[in-house]
Short mmCIF file of C-alpha atoms and ligand atoms in Angstrom, two decimals:
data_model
loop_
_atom_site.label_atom_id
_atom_site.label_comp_id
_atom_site.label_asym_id
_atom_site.label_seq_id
_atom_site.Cartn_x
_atom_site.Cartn_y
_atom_site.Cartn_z
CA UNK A 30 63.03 60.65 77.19
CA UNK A 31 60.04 60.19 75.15
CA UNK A 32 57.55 63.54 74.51
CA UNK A 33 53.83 62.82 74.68
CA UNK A 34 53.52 66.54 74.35
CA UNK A 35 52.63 68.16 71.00
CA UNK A 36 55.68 70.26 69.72
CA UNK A 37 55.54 73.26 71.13
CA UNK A 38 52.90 73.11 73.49
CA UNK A 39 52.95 72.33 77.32
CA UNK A 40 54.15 74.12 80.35
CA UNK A 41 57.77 76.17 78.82
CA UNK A 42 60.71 74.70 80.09
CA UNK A 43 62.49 77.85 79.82
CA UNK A 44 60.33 81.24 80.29
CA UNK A 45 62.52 84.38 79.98
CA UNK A 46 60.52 87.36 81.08
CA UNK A 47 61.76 91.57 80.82
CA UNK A 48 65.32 90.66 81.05
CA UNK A 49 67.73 93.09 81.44
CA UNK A 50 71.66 92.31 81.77
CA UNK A 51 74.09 95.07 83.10
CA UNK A 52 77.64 95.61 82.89
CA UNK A 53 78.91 96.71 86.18
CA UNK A 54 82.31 98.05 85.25
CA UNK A 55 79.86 101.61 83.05
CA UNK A 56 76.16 100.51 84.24
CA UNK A 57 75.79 99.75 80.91
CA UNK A 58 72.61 97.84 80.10
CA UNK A 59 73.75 95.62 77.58
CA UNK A 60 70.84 93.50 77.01
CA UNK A 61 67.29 95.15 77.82
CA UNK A 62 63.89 93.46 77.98
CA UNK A 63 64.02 90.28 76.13
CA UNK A 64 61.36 87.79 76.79
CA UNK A 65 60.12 84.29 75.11
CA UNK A 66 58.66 81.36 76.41
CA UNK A 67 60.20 78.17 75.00
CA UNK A 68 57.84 74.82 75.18
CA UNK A 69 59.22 71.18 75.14
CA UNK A 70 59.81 70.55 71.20
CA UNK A 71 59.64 73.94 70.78
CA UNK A 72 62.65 75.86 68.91
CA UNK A 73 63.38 79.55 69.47
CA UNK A 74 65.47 81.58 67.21
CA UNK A 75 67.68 84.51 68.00
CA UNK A 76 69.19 86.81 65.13
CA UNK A 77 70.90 89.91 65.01
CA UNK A 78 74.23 91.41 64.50
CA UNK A 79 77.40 90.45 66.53
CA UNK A 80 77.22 92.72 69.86
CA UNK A 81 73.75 92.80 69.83
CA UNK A 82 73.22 90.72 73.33
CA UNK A 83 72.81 86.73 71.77
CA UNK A 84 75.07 85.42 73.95
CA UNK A 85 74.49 87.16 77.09
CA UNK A 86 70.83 86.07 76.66
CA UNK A 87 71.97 82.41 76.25
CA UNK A 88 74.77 82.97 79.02
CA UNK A 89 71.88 84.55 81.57
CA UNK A 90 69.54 81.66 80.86
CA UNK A 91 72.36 79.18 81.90
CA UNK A 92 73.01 80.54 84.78
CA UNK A 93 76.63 81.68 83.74
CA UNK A 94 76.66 85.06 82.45
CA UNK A 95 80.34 87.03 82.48
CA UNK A 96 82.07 88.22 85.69
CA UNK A 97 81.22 91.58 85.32
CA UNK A 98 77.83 91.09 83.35
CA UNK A 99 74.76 90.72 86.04
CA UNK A 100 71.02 90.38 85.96
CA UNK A 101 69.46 93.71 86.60
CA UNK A 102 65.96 92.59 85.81
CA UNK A 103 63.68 90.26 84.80
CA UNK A 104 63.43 87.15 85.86
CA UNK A 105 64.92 83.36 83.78
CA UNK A 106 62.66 80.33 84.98
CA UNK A 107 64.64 76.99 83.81
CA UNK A 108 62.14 74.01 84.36
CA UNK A 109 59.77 75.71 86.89
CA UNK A 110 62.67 77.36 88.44
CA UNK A 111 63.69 80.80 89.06
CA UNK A 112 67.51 80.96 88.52
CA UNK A 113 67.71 84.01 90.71
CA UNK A 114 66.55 81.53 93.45
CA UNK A 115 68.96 79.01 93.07
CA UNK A 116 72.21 78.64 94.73
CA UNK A 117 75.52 77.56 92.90
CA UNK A 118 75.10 73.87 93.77
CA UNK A 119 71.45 73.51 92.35
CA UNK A 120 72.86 76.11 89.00
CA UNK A 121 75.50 73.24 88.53
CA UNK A 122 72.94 70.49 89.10
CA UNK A 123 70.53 72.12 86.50
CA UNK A 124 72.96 72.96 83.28
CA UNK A 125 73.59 69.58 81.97
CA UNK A 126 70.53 67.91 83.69
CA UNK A 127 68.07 70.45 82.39
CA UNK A 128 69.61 73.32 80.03
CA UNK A 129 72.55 72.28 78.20
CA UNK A 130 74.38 74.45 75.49
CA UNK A 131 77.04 74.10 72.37
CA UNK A 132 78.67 76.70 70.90
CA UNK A 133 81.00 77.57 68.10
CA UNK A 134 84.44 76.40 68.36
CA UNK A 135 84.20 73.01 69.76
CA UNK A 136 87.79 72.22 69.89
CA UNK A 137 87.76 74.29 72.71
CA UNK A 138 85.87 72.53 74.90
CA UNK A 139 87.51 69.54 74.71
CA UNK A 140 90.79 68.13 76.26
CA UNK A 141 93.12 67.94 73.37
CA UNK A 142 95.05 65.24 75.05
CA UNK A 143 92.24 62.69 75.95
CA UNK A 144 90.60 60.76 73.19
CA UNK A 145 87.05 62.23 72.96
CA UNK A 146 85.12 59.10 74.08
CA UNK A 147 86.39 59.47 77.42
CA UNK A 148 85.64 62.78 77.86
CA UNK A 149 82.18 61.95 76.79
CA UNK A 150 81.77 59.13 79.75
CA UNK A 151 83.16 61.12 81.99
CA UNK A 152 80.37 63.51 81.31
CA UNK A 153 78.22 61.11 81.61
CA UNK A 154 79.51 59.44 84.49
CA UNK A 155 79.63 62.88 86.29
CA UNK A 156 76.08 64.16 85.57
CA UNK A 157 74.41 60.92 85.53
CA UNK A 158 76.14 59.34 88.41
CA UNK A 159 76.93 55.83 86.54
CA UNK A 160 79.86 53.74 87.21
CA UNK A 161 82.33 53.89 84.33
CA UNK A 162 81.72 50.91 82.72
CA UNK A 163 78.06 51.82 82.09
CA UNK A 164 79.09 55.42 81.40
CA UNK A 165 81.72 53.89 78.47
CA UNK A 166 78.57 52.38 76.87
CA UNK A 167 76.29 55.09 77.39
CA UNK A 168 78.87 57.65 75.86
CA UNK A 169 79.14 55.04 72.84
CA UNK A 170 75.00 55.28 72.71
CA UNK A 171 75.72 59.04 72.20
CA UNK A 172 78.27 59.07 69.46
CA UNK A 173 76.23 56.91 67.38
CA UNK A 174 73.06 59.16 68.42
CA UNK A 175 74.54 61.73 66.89
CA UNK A 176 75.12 60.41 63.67
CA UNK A 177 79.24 60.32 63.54
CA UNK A 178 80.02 57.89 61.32
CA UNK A 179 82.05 54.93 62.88
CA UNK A 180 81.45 55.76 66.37
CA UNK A 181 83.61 53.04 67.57
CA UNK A 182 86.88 54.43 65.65
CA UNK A 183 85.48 57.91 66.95
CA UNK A 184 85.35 56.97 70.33
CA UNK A 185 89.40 56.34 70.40
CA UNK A 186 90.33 59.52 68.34
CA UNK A 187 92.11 62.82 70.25
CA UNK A 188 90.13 65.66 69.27
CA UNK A 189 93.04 66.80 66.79
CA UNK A 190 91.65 63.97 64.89
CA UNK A 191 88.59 65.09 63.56
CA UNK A 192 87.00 67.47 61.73
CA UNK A 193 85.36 70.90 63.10
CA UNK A 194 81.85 69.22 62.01
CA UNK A 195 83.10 65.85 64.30
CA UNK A 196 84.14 67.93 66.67
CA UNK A 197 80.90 69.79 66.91
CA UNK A 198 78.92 66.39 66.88
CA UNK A 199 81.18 65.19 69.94
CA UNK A 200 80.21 68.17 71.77
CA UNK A 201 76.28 67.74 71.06
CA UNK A 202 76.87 64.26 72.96
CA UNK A 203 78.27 65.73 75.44
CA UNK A 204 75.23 68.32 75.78
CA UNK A 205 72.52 65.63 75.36
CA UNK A 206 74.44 63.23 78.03
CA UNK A 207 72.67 63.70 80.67
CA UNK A 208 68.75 64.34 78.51
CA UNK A 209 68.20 67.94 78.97
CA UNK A 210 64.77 69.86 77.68
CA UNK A 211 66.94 72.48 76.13
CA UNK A 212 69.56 72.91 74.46
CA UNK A 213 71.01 76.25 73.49
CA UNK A 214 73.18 76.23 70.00
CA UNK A 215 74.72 79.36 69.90
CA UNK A 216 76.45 80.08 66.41
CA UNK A 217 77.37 76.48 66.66
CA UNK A 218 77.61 75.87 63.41
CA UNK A 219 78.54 79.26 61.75
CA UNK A 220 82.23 77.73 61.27
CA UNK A 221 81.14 74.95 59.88
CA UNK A 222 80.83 74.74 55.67
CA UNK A 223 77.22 74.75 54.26
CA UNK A 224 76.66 70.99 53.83
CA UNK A 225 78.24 70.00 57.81
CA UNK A 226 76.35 73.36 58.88
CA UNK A 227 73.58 71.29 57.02
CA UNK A 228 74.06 67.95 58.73
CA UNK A 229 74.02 69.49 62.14
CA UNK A 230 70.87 71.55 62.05
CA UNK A 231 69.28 68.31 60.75
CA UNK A 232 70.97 66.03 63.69
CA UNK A 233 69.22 68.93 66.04
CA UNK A 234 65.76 68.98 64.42
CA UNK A 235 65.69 65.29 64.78
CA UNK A 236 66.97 64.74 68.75
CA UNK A 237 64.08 67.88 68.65
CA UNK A 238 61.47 65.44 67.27
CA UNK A 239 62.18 62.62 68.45
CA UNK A 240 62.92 63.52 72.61
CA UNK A 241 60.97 66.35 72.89
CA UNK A 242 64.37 68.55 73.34
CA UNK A 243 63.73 72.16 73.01
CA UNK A 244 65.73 74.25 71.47
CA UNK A 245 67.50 78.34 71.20
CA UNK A 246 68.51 78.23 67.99
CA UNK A 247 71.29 81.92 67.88
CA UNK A 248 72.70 82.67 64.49
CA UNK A 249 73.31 85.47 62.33
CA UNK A 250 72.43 83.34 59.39
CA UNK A 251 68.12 84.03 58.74
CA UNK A 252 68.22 80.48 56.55
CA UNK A 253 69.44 78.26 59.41
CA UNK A 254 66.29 80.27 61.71
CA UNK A 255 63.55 80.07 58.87
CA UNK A 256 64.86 75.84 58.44
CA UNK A 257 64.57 75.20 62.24
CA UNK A 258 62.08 77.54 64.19
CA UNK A 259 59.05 78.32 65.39
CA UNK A 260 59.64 81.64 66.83
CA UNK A 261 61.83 84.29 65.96
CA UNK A 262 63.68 87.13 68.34
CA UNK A 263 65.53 89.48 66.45
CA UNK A 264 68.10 91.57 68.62
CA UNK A 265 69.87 94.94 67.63
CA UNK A 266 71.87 96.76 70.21
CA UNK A 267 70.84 94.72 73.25
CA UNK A 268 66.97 94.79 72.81
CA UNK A 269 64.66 93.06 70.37
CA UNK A 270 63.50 94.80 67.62
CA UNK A 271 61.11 92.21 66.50
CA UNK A 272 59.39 89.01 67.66
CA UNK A 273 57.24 86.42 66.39
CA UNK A 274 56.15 83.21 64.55
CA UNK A 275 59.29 82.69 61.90
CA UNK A 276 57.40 82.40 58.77
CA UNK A 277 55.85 85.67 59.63
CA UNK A 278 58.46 87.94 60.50
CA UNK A 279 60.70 86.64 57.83
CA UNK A 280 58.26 87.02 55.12
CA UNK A 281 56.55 89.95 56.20
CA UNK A 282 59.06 91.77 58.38
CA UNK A 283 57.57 94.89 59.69
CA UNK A 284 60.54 95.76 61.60
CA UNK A 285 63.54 97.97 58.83
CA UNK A 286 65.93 96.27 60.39
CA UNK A 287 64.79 93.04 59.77
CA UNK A 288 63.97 94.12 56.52
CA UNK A 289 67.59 94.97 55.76
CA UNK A 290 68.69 91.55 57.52
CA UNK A 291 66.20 90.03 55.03
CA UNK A 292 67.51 91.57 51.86
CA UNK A 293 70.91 90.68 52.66
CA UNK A 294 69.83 87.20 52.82
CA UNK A 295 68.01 86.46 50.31
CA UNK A 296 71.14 86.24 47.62
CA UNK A 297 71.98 83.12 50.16
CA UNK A 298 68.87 81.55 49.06
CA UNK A 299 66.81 82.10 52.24
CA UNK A 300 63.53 81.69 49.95
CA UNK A 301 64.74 77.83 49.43
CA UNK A 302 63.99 77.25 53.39
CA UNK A 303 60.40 79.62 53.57
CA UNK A 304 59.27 77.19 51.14
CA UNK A 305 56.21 75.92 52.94
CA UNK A 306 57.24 72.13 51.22
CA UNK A 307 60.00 72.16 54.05
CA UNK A 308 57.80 73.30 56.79
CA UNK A 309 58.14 70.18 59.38
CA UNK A 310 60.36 68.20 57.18
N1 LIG B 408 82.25 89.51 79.48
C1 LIG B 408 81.85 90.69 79.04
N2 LIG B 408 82.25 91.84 79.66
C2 LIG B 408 81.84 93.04 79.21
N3 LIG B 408 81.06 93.24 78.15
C3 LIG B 408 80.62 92.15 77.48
C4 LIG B 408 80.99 90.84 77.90
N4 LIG B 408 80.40 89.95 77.05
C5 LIG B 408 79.72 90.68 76.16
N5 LIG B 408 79.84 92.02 76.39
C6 LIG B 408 79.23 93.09 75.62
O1 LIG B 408 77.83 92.86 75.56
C7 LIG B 408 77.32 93.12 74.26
C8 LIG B 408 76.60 91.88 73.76
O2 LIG B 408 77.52 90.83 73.60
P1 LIG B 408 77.10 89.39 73.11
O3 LIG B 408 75.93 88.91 73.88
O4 LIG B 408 78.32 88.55 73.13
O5 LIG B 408 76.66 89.68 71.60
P2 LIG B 408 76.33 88.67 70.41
O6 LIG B 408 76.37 87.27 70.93
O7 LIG B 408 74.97 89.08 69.90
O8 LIG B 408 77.38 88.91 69.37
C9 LIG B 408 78.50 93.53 73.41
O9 LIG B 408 78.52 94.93 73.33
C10 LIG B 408 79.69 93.03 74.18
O10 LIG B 408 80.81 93.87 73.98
MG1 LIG B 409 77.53 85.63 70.33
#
């Protein structure tokens, strides 16, 4: 999967237009009217407070929001394709193949009592339709793609094995398996410490450069954002209160709640990543 395309640029691969999500237990509208159009090589952030409608944005545009969470407007368009035209089938067909998303806690996805490298070819095997032997080899491509050192000793190891940054790595293989155009990290590295947090966003903006892979970038940490993307959304209470390039709204916020988001940043050193010596690095 190698992108002609300029970064950025070319028909989205996920468009995301007025979307409003509803809880049906109350009617209440927990996310209302977000909307961004996400290019191949393009990265997307999403900030804002826990609650404020991250992950049901993420969930929606996978196709797999809650039972008891619905689409009650807008419209998701994955590839061309309008989710709320799809059936099940083609929904499973898509995530994986398409859209394909990691999120925090990693050990939970993953069979604690089969060694990871299986449970990477069967992934493989499953989406890509290979026979196992060639899915074993392709799912050894992937741990070394994703820059776990000793892959090989990796590939035996039961998740209890390794380390919450390993873990996290496994599951990126898992998401890239099949060579999706987007892949959604949501908080995926928030429980990770700085320099594995580090690692990973780094492993990301590379697969990003080098295969085109798009990418919705959700944390509640501005630095990982202002390293990684092009476009910022930042959600409070289920709508966003501001939206635009990254180095815009998180130098010149015009929004007081990204202001205050901001501020409490900046004692992490968020001025280290607006440094326009690591644009593109
Ligand atoms: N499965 C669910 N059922 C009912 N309400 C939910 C469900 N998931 C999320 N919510 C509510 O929707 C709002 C947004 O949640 P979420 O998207 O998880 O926020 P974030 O990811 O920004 O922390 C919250 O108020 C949350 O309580
Ligand atoms: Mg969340």
């Amino acid at each position: 999967m190698t992108s002609t395309i300029e970064p950025g640029t070319g028909a989205p691969v996920l468009s995301v237009r007025d979307l409003h999500i509803r809880r049906t237990a109350d009617g209440a509208d927990l996310v209302r009217g977000i909307g961004f159009d996400l290019s191949p090589g393009g990265v997307v952030g999403i900030v804002g407070e826990s609650g404020s409608g991250k992950t049901l944005t993420c969930r929606a545009a996978l196709g797999v929001l809650p039972a008891g969470c619905t689409v009650a407007g807008g419209r998701v368009h994955v590839a061309g394709l309008d989710l709320a035209t799809l059936g099940a089938a083609e929904l499973t067909q898509l995530r994986g193949a398409t859209i394909s998303a990691v999120f925090q806690d990693p050990a939970s996805y993953l069979n604690p009592s089969i060694p990871v490298g299986a449970q990477v070819a069967e992934v493989v095997r499953v989406k890509k339709g290979l026979r196992r032997r060639d899915a074993r080899r392709d799912a050894a491509e992937l741990l070394a793609a994703v820059r776990l050192r000793s892959p090989g000793l990796v590939y035996g190891q039961y998740p209890h094995e390794l380390s919450g940054g390993m873990l996290q790595r496994v599951l990126i293989a898992t998401a890239i398996a099949a060579e999706p155009r987007v892949l959604i990290a949501d908080e995926a590295t928030t429980a990770l410490d700085v320099t594995v947090q580090a690692e990973i966003l780094d492993l990301l903006a590379d697969l990003r450069e080098r295969t085109g892979l798009a990418l919705v970038v959700v944390s509640h940490d501005l630095a990982v954002v202002a390293q990684l993307c092009d476009e910022v959304l930042v959600m409070r209470a289920g709508e966003v209160v501001e939206q635009g390039p990254a180095e815009r709204v998180l130098q010149h916020p015009e929004h007081e709640y990204t202001r205050l988001l901001v501020d409490e940043h900046e004692r992490y050193g968020l001025d280290r990543f607006l440094a326009p010596a690591e644009a593109g690095a």
